[in-house]
Amino acid sequence: SANAAHQTSRALGSWEGAFVSVTLTILSLQGRRESLLKLARSWGHAAEVRFAAHQATPFVMRSVELQWPELQLIVDGLGPYSLFCMRSRPVHSGMSASLHFFEPRYRWMCEKMLRSGKPYRFGWVTGFQPSLVGSLCEVSSMYEAADGFDVSFTCIAQFSVVEHWEETVPTMQGAPRLAVGYLKLTDAETLSQAALQQEARDIEEEEEEEEKEKL
């Protein structure tokens, strides 16, 4: 019967080794997201779950991860990252710069980075037509001033924006909203090198801390 088939489709074994794809159509509608999370209770033996890049993706992924911590979850995009949107010449990988962020939305961006922990990264959108493109930036120093944040950073990769949305600034509801999005890297090798360099810096800092403790 149809009911029996429905019950079978929800059984753990029916998903064994399956590659599950969660599409934009599902993520875009709350009712479908709720149905998806109920269905996810039977995904324990699936091989992989791949999510489209969408504003709801982080929430849905966390919900699935709580049910199945060992399940492999993948997103069709890197992030999400806060996006600093200012037209500019391309900032190439390896280039360093400093900016003073004073607008409420970008002050909120800096606060979010501090809360999330290192490495502090944001996307600088420098081009807007025909699609959003820019540079993924890794912060080397960030200082809070009376009117904003002084931030020094290095570009570690180039990207195009896969999907983006806007967030309200919690402390100033009427301010321009902060853009947030998932990225597709166009020079992933550069990011791998930057990750290795960051790992080396972290190890060096840990060794310095150990030496201080010995003294």
PDB file of C-alpha atoms in Angstrom:
ATOM      1  CA  SER A   1       0.000   0.000   0.000  1.00  0.00           C
ATOM      2  CA  ALA A   2       0.991   3.667  -0.291  1.00  0.00           C
ATOM      3  CA  ASN A   3       1.255   3.938   3.503  1.00  0.00           C
ATOM      4  CA  ALA A   4       3.543   0.912   3.688  1.00  0.00           C
ATOM      5  CA  ALA A   5       5.771   2.366   0.976  1.00  0.00           C
ATOM      6  CA  HIS A   6       5.927   5.650   2.900  1.00  0.00           C
ATOM      7  CA  GLN A   7       6.975   3.837   6.075  1.00  0.00           C
ATOM      8  CA  THR A   8       9.629   1.890   4.161  1.00  0.00           C
ATOM      9  CA  SER A   9      11.065   5.086   2.676  1.00  0.00           C
ATOM     10  CA  ARG A  10      11.533   6.429   6.215  1.00  0.00           C
ATOM     11  CA  ALA A  11      13.361   3.355   7.491  1.00  0.00           C
ATOM     12  CA  LEU A  12      17.059   3.628   8.275  1.00  0.00           C
ATOM     13  CA  GLY A  13      18.043   0.834   5.912  1.00  0.00           C
ATOM     14  CA  SER A  14      16.325   2.440   2.932  1.00  0.00           C
ATOM     15  CA  TRP A  15      18.930   5.251   2.958  1.00  0.00           C
ATOM     16  CA  GLU A  16      21.983   3.027   3.403  1.00  0.00           C
ATOM     17  CA  GLY A  17      24.785   4.256   1.136  1.00  0.00           C
ATOM     18  CA  ALA A  18      22.528   6.909  -0.404  1.00  0.00           C
ATOM     19  CA  PHE A  19      23.742  10.292  -1.696  1.00  0.00           C
ATOM     20  CA  VAL A  20      21.063  12.757  -0.649  1.00  0.00           C
ATOM     21  CA  SER A  21      20.658  16.098  -2.459  1.00  0.00           C
ATOM     22  CA  VAL A  22      18.862  18.964  -0.708  1.00  0.00           C
ATOM     23  CA  THR A  23      17.819  21.469  -3.376  1.00  0.00           C
ATOM     24  CA  LEU A  24      17.057  25.196  -3.356  1.00  0.00           C
ATOM     25  CA  THR A  25      13.380  24.404  -3.864  1.00  0.00           C
ATOM     26  CA  ILE A  26      13.292  22.519  -0.560  1.00  0.00           C
ATOM     27  CA  LEU A  27      15.391  25.043   1.376  1.00  0.00           C
ATOM     28  CA  SER A  28      13.377  28.032   0.152  1.00  0.00           C
ATOM     29  CA  LEU A  29      10.070  26.996   1.744  1.00  0.00           C
ATOM     30  CA  GLN A  30       9.610  26.597   5.493  1.00  0.00           C
ATOM     31  CA  GLY A  31       7.053  23.810   5.168  1.00  0.00           C
ATOM     32  CA  ARG A  32       9.385  21.763   2.989  1.00  0.00           C
ATOM     33  CA  ARG A  33      12.297  22.399   5.379  1.00  0.00           C
ATOM     34  CA  GLU A  34      10.211  21.069   8.262  1.00  0.00           C
ATOM     35  CA  SER A  35       9.290  17.956   6.265  1.00  0.00           C
ATOM     36  CA  LEU A  36      12.941  17.497   5.342  1.00  0.00           C
ATOM     37  CA  LEU A  37      14.070  17.560   8.988  1.00  0.00           C
ATOM     38  CA  LYS A  38      11.492  14.895   9.845  1.00  0.00           C
ATOM     39  CA  LEU A  39      12.761  12.768   6.972  1.00  0.00           C
ATOM     40  CA  ALA A  40      16.355  13.332   8.123  1.00  0.00           C
ATOM     41  CA  ARG A  41      15.656  11.166  11.188  1.00  0.00           C
ATOM     42  CA  SER A  42      16.148   8.166   8.883  1.00  0.00           C
ATOM     43  CA  TRP A  43      19.411   9.321   7.253  1.00  0.00           C
ATOM     44  CA  GLY A  44      21.785   7.686   9.697  1.00  0.00           C
ATOM     45  CA  HIS A  45      23.184   5.210   7.144  1.00  0.00           C
ATOM     46  CA  ALA A  46      23.348   7.583   4.180  1.00  0.00           C
ATOM     47  CA  ALA A  47      26.751   8.089   2.562  1.00  0.00           C
ATOM     48  CA  GLU A  48      26.489  11.853   2.072  1.00  0.00           C
ATOM     49  CA  VAL A  49      24.053  14.766   2.184  1.00  0.00           C
ATOM     50  CA  ARG A  50      24.742  17.667  -0.187  1.00  0.00           C
ATOM     51  CA  PHE A  51      23.030  21.013   0.379  1.00  0.00           C
ATOM     52  CA  ALA A  52      22.429  23.827  -2.082  1.00  0.00           C
ATOM     53  CA  ALA A  53      23.763  27.218  -0.936  1.00  0.00           C
ATOM     54  CA  HIS A  54      20.898  29.131   0.701  1.00  0.00           C
ATOM     55  CA  GLN A  55      20.207  31.367   3.680  1.00  0.00           C
ATOM     56  CA  ALA A  56      18.527  28.462   5.504  1.00  0.00           C
ATOM     57  CA  THR A  57      21.366  26.001   4.829  1.00  0.00           C
ATOM     58  CA  PRO A  58      23.369  26.625   8.067  1.00  0.00           C
ATOM     59  CA  PHE A  59      20.293  26.080  10.264  1.00  0.00           C
ATOM     60  CA  VAL A  60      19.189  22.930   8.437  1.00  0.00           C
ATOM     61  CA  MET A  61      22.727  21.518   8.471  1.00  0.00           C
ATOM     62  CA  ARG A  62      23.082  22.095  12.218  1.00  0.00           C
ATOM     63  CA  SER A  63      19.766  20.351  12.801  1.00  0.00           C
ATOM     64  CA  VAL A  64      20.840  17.321  10.753  1.00  0.00           C
ATOM     65  CA  GLU A  65      24.265  17.279  12.412  1.00  0.00           C
ATOM     66  CA  LEU A  66      22.670  17.125  15.860  1.00  0.00           C
ATOM     67  CA  GLN A  67      20.810  13.984  14.801  1.00  0.00           C
ATOM     68  CA  TRP A  68      23.721  12.355  12.962  1.00  0.00           C
ATOM     69  CA  PRO A  69      27.135  13.777  14.055  1.00  0.00           C
ATOM     70  CA  GLU A  70      29.072  11.309  11.893  1.00  0.00           C
ATOM     71  CA  LEU A  71      27.108  11.930   8.687  1.00  0.00           C
ATOM     72  CA  GLN A  72      29.068  13.667   5.911  1.00  0.00           C
ATOM     73  CA  LEU A  73      27.451  17.025   5.093  1.00  0.00           C
ATOM     74  CA  ILE A  74      28.552  19.104   2.106  1.00  0.00           C
ATOM     75  CA  VAL A  75      27.490  22.534   0.806  1.00  0.00           C
ATOM     76  CA  ASP A  76      27.710  23.728  -2.786  1.00  0.00           C
ATOM     77  CA  GLY A  77      29.639  26.807  -1.703  1.00  0.00           C
ATOM     78  CA  LEU A  78      32.170  28.078   0.832  1.00  0.00           C
ATOM     79  CA  GLY A  79      30.856  29.987   3.816  1.00  0.00           C
ATOM     80  CA  PRO A  80      28.643  31.689   4.604  1.00  0.00           C
ATOM     81  CA  TYR A  81      30.794  34.828   4.847  1.00  0.00           C
ATOM     82  CA  SER A  82      29.900  38.419   5.604  1.00  0.00           C
ATOM     83  CA  LEU A  83      30.393  40.581   2.514  1.00  0.00           C
ATOM     84  CA  PHE A  84      31.938  44.051   2.372  1.00  0.00           C
ATOM     85  CA  CYS A  85      30.521  45.573  -0.810  1.00  0.00           C
ATOM     86  CA  MET A  86      32.588  48.389  -2.332  1.00  0.00           C
ATOM     87  CA  ARG A  87      33.472  48.673  -6.004  1.00  0.00           C
ATOM     88  CA  SER A  88      37.227  48.605  -6.499  1.00  0.00           C
ATOM     89  CA  ARG A  89      39.980  47.367  -8.719  1.00  0.00           C
ATOM     90  CA  PRO A  90      40.533  43.631  -8.149  1.00  0.00           C
ATOM     91  CA  VAL A  91      42.486  42.884  -4.982  1.00  0.00           C
ATOM     92  CA  HIS A  92      44.709  40.004  -6.072  1.00  0.00           C
ATOM     93  CA  SER A  93      45.701  37.052  -3.904  1.00  0.00           C
ATOM     94  CA  GLY A  94      48.674  37.889  -1.718  1.00  0.00           C
ATOM     95  CA  MET A  95      47.934  41.628  -1.606  1.00  0.00           C
ATOM     96  CA  SER A  96      47.534  43.264   1.823  1.00  0.00           C
ATOM     97  CA  ALA A  97      45.493  46.313   2.774  1.00  0.00           C
ATOM     98  CA  SER A  98      43.933  48.149   5.708  1.00  0.00           C
ATOM     99  CA  LEU A  99      40.445  49.638   6.049  1.00  0.00           C
ATOM    100  CA  HIS A 100      38.470  51.513   8.674  1.00  0.00           C
ATOM    101  CA  PHE A 101      34.966  50.066   8.999  1.00  0.00           C
ATOM    102  CA  PHE A 102      32.587  52.668  10.423  1.00  0.00           C
ATOM    103  CA  GLU A 103      29.192  51.829   8.914  1.00  0.00           C
ATOM    104  CA  PRO A 104      26.915  49.934  11.355  1.00  0.00           C
ATOM    105  CA  ARG A 105      26.622  46.923   9.025  1.00  0.00           C
ATOM    106  CA  TYR A 106      30.394  46.533   8.737  1.00  0.00           C
ATOM    107  CA  ARG A 107      30.957  47.096  12.423  1.00  0.00           C
ATOM    108  CA  TRP A 108      28.506  44.231  12.895  1.00  0.00           C
ATOM    109  CA  MET A 109      30.575  42.223  10.384  1.00  0.00           C
ATOM    110  CA  CYS A 110      33.681  42.741  12.553  1.00  0.00           C
ATOM    111  CA  GLU A 111      31.806  41.792  15.714  1.00  0.00           C
ATOM    112  CA  LYS A 112      30.593  38.601  14.028  1.00  0.00           C
ATOM    113  CA  MET A 113      34.156  37.689  13.057  1.00  0.00           C
ATOM    114  CA  LEU A 114      35.365  38.208  16.627  1.00  0.00           C
ATOM    115  CA  ARG A 115      32.582  35.985  17.939  1.00  0.00           C
ATOM    116  CA  SER A 116      33.235  33.206  15.447  1.00  0.00           C
ATOM    117  CA  GLY A 117      36.956  32.920  16.272  1.00  0.00           C
ATOM    118  CA  LYS A 118      40.071  32.695  14.111  1.00  0.00           C
ATOM    119  CA  PRO A 119      40.754  32.717  11.273  1.00  0.00           C
ATOM    120  CA  TYR A 120      38.826  35.964  10.807  1.00  0.00           C
ATOM    121  CA  ARG A 121      37.658  36.115   7.189  1.00  0.00           C
ATOM    122  CA  PHE A 122      35.262  38.199   5.111  1.00  0.00           C
ATOM    123  CA  GLY A 123      34.500  38.648   1.431  1.00  0.00           C
ATOM    124  CA  TRP A 124      35.261  41.933  -0.311  1.00  0.00           C
ATOM    125  CA  VAL A 125      32.902  42.257  -3.276  1.00  0.00           C
ATOM    126  CA  THR A 126      34.720  44.489  -5.783  1.00  0.00           C
ATOM    127  CA  GLY A 127      32.677  43.791  -8.933  1.00  0.00           C
ATOM    128  CA  PHE A 128      28.909  43.689  -9.402  1.00  0.00           C
ATOM    129  CA  GLN A 129      28.225  43.005 -13.103  1.00  0.00           C
ATOM    130  CA  PRO A 130      27.328  40.540 -14.516  1.00  0.00           C
ATOM    131  CA  SER A 131      27.726  38.762 -11.169  1.00  0.00           C
ATOM    132  CA  LEU A 132      29.186  39.480  -7.739  1.00  0.00           C
ATOM    133  CA  VAL A 133      32.934  38.799  -7.620  1.00  0.00           C
ATOM    134  CA  GLY A 134      35.715  39.725  -5.264  1.00  0.00           C
ATOM    135  CA  SER A 135      38.415  38.658  -2.845  1.00  0.00           C
ATOM    136  CA  LEU A 136      38.308  36.479   0.253  1.00  0.00           C
ATOM    137  CA  CYS A 137      40.250  38.347   2.932  1.00  0.00           C
ATOM    138  CA  GLU A 138      41.933  37.021   6.061  1.00  0.00           C
ATOM    139  CA  VAL A 139      42.367  39.483   8.912  1.00  0.00           C
ATOM    140  CA  SER A 140      45.822  39.873  10.463  1.00  0.00           C
ATOM    141  CA  SER A 141      44.854  42.554  13.004  1.00  0.00           C
ATOM    142  CA  MET A 142      41.637  44.184  14.163  1.00  0.00           C
ATOM    143  CA  TYR A 143      41.318  47.028  16.656  1.00  0.00           C
ATOM    144  CA  GLU A 144      38.108  48.590  17.876  1.00  0.00           C
ATOM    145  CA  ALA A 145      38.046  52.380  17.885  1.00  0.00           C
ATOM    146  CA  ALA A 146      35.394  54.799  19.116  1.00  0.00           C
ATOM    147  CA  ASP A 147      33.843  55.072  15.647  1.00  0.00           C
ATOM    148  CA  GLY A 148      34.478  51.609  14.203  1.00  0.00           C
ATOM    149  CA  PHE A 149      37.158  48.988  13.558  1.00  0.00           C
ATOM    150  CA  ASP A 150      40.632  49.356  12.065  1.00  0.00           C
ATOM    151  CA  VAL A 151      41.284  46.159  10.141  1.00  0.00           C
ATOM    152  CA  SER A 152      44.415  44.926   8.330  1.00  0.00           C
ATOM    153  CA  PHE A 153      44.063  41.910   6.068  1.00  0.00           C
ATOM    154  CA  THR A 154      45.494  39.884   3.204  1.00  0.00           C
ATOM    155  CA  CYS A 155      43.605  38.607   0.198  1.00  0.00           C
ATOM    156  CA  ILE A 156      43.882  34.809   0.124  1.00  0.00           C
ATOM    157  CA  ALA A 157      41.605  33.856  -2.807  1.00  0.00           C
ATOM    158  CA  GLN A 158      39.302  35.147  -5.539  1.00  0.00           C
ATOM    159  CA  PHE A 159      35.618  34.258  -5.621  1.00  0.00           C
ATOM    160  CA  SER A 160      32.246  34.603  -7.272  1.00  0.00           C
ATOM    161  CA  VAL A 161      29.142  34.712  -5.085  1.00  0.00           C
ATOM    162  CA  VAL A 162      26.942  31.619  -5.415  1.00  0.00           C
ATOM    163  CA  GLU A 163      24.042  32.820  -3.254  1.00  0.00           C
ATOM    164  CA  HIS A 164      23.583  35.835  -1.006  1.00  0.00           C
ATOM    165  CA  TRP A 165      21.040  37.472   1.284  1.00  0.00           C
ATOM    166  CA  GLU A 166      20.939  40.339   3.773  1.00  0.00           C
ATOM    167  CA  GLU A 167      20.951  40.439   7.580  1.00  0.00           C
ATOM    168  CA  THR A 168      19.528  43.185   9.779  1.00  0.00           C
ATOM    169  CA  VAL A 169      22.061  44.897  12.062  1.00  0.00           C
ATOM    170  CA  PRO A 170      20.842  43.887  15.566  1.00  0.00           C
ATOM    171  CA  THR A 171      21.821  47.153  17.253  1.00  0.00           C
ATOM    172  CA  MET A 172      20.398  49.410  14.511  1.00  0.00           C
ATOM    173  CA  GLN A 173      17.333  47.999  12.792  1.00  0.00           C
ATOM    174  CA  GLY A 174      17.013  50.887  10.337  1.00  0.00           C
ATOM    175  CA  ALA A 175      20.612  50.773   9.079  1.00  0.00           C
ATOM    176  CA  PRO A 176      21.560  49.334   5.672  1.00  0.00           C
ATOM    177  CA  ARG A 177      21.642  45.561   6.021  1.00  0.00           C
ATOM    178  CA  LEU A 178      24.750  43.377   5.901  1.00  0.00           C
ATOM    179  CA  ALA A 179      25.164  41.140   2.858  1.00  0.00           C
ATOM    180  CA  VAL A 180      26.067  37.517   3.611  1.00  0.00           C
ATOM    181  CA  GLY A 181      26.702  34.731   1.147  1.00  0.00           C
ATOM    182  CA  TYR A 182      28.232  31.494  -0.041  1.00  0.00           C
ATOM    183  CA  LEU A 183      31.227  31.698  -2.351  1.00  0.00           C
ATOM    184  CA  LYS A 184      32.796  29.726  -5.171  1.00  0.00           C
ATOM    185  CA  LEU A 185      36.566  30.075  -5.210  1.00  0.00           C
ATOM    186  CA  THR A 186      38.291  30.647  -8.525  1.00  0.00           C
ATOM    187  CA  ASP A 187      41.810  29.965  -7.227  1.00  0.00           C
ATOM    188  CA  ALA A 188      41.390  27.336  -4.511  1.00  0.00           C
ATOM    189  CA  GLU A 189      45.097  26.440  -4.592  1.00  0.00           C
ATOM    190  CA  THR A 190      45.950  29.880  -3.210  1.00  0.00           C
ATOM    191  CA  LEU A 191      43.572  29.345  -0.300  1.00  0.00           C
ATOM    192  CA  SER A 192      45.207  25.990   0.481  1.00  0.00           C
ATOM    193  CA  GLN A 193      48.591  27.701   0.667  1.00  0.00           C
ATOM    194  CA  ALA A 194      47.157  30.399   2.931  1.00  0.00           C
ATOM    195  CA  ALA A 195      45.643  27.734   5.195  1.00  0.00           C
ATOM    196  CA  LEU A 196      49.020  26.040   5.530  1.00  0.00           C
ATOM    197  CA  GLN A 197      50.674  29.374   6.341  1.00  0.00           C
ATOM    198  CA  GLN A 198      48.021  30.090   8.982  1.00  0.00           C
ATOM    199  CA  GLU A 199      48.554  26.637  10.494  1.00  0.00           C
ATOM    200  CA  ALA A 200      52.298  27.329  10.684  1.00  0.00           C
ATOM    201  CA  ARG A 201      51.626  30.672  12.418  1.00  0.00           C
ATOM    202  CA  ASP A 202      49.286  28.980  14.920  1.00  0.00           C
ATOM    203  CA  ILE A 203      51.910  26.353  15.747  1.00  0.00           C
ATOM    204  CA  GLU A 204      54.530  29.076  16.190  1.00  0.00           C
ATOM    205  CA  GLU A 205      52.256  31.002  18.556  1.00  0.00           C
ATOM    206  CA  GLU A 206      51.554  27.845  20.590  1.00  0.00           C
ATOM    207  CA  GLU A 207      55.286  27.168  20.906  1.00  0.00           C
ATOM    208  CA  GLU A 208      55.883  30.736  22.055  1.00  0.00           C
ATOM    209  CA  GLU A 209      53.173  30.382  24.700  1.00  0.00           C
ATOM    210  CA  GLU A 210      54.729  27.125  25.925  1.00  0.00           C
ATOM    211  CA  GLU A 211      58.129  28.801  26.225  1.00  0.00           C
ATOM    212  CA  LYS A 212      56.603  31.651  28.244  1.00  0.00           C
ATOM    213  CA  GLU A 213      54.954  29.170  30.603  1.00  0.00           C
ATOM    214  CA  LYS A 214      58.303  27.433  31.173  1.00  0.00           C
ATOM    215  CA  LEU A 215      59.893  30.761  32.165  1.00  0.00           C
TER     216      LEU A 215
END
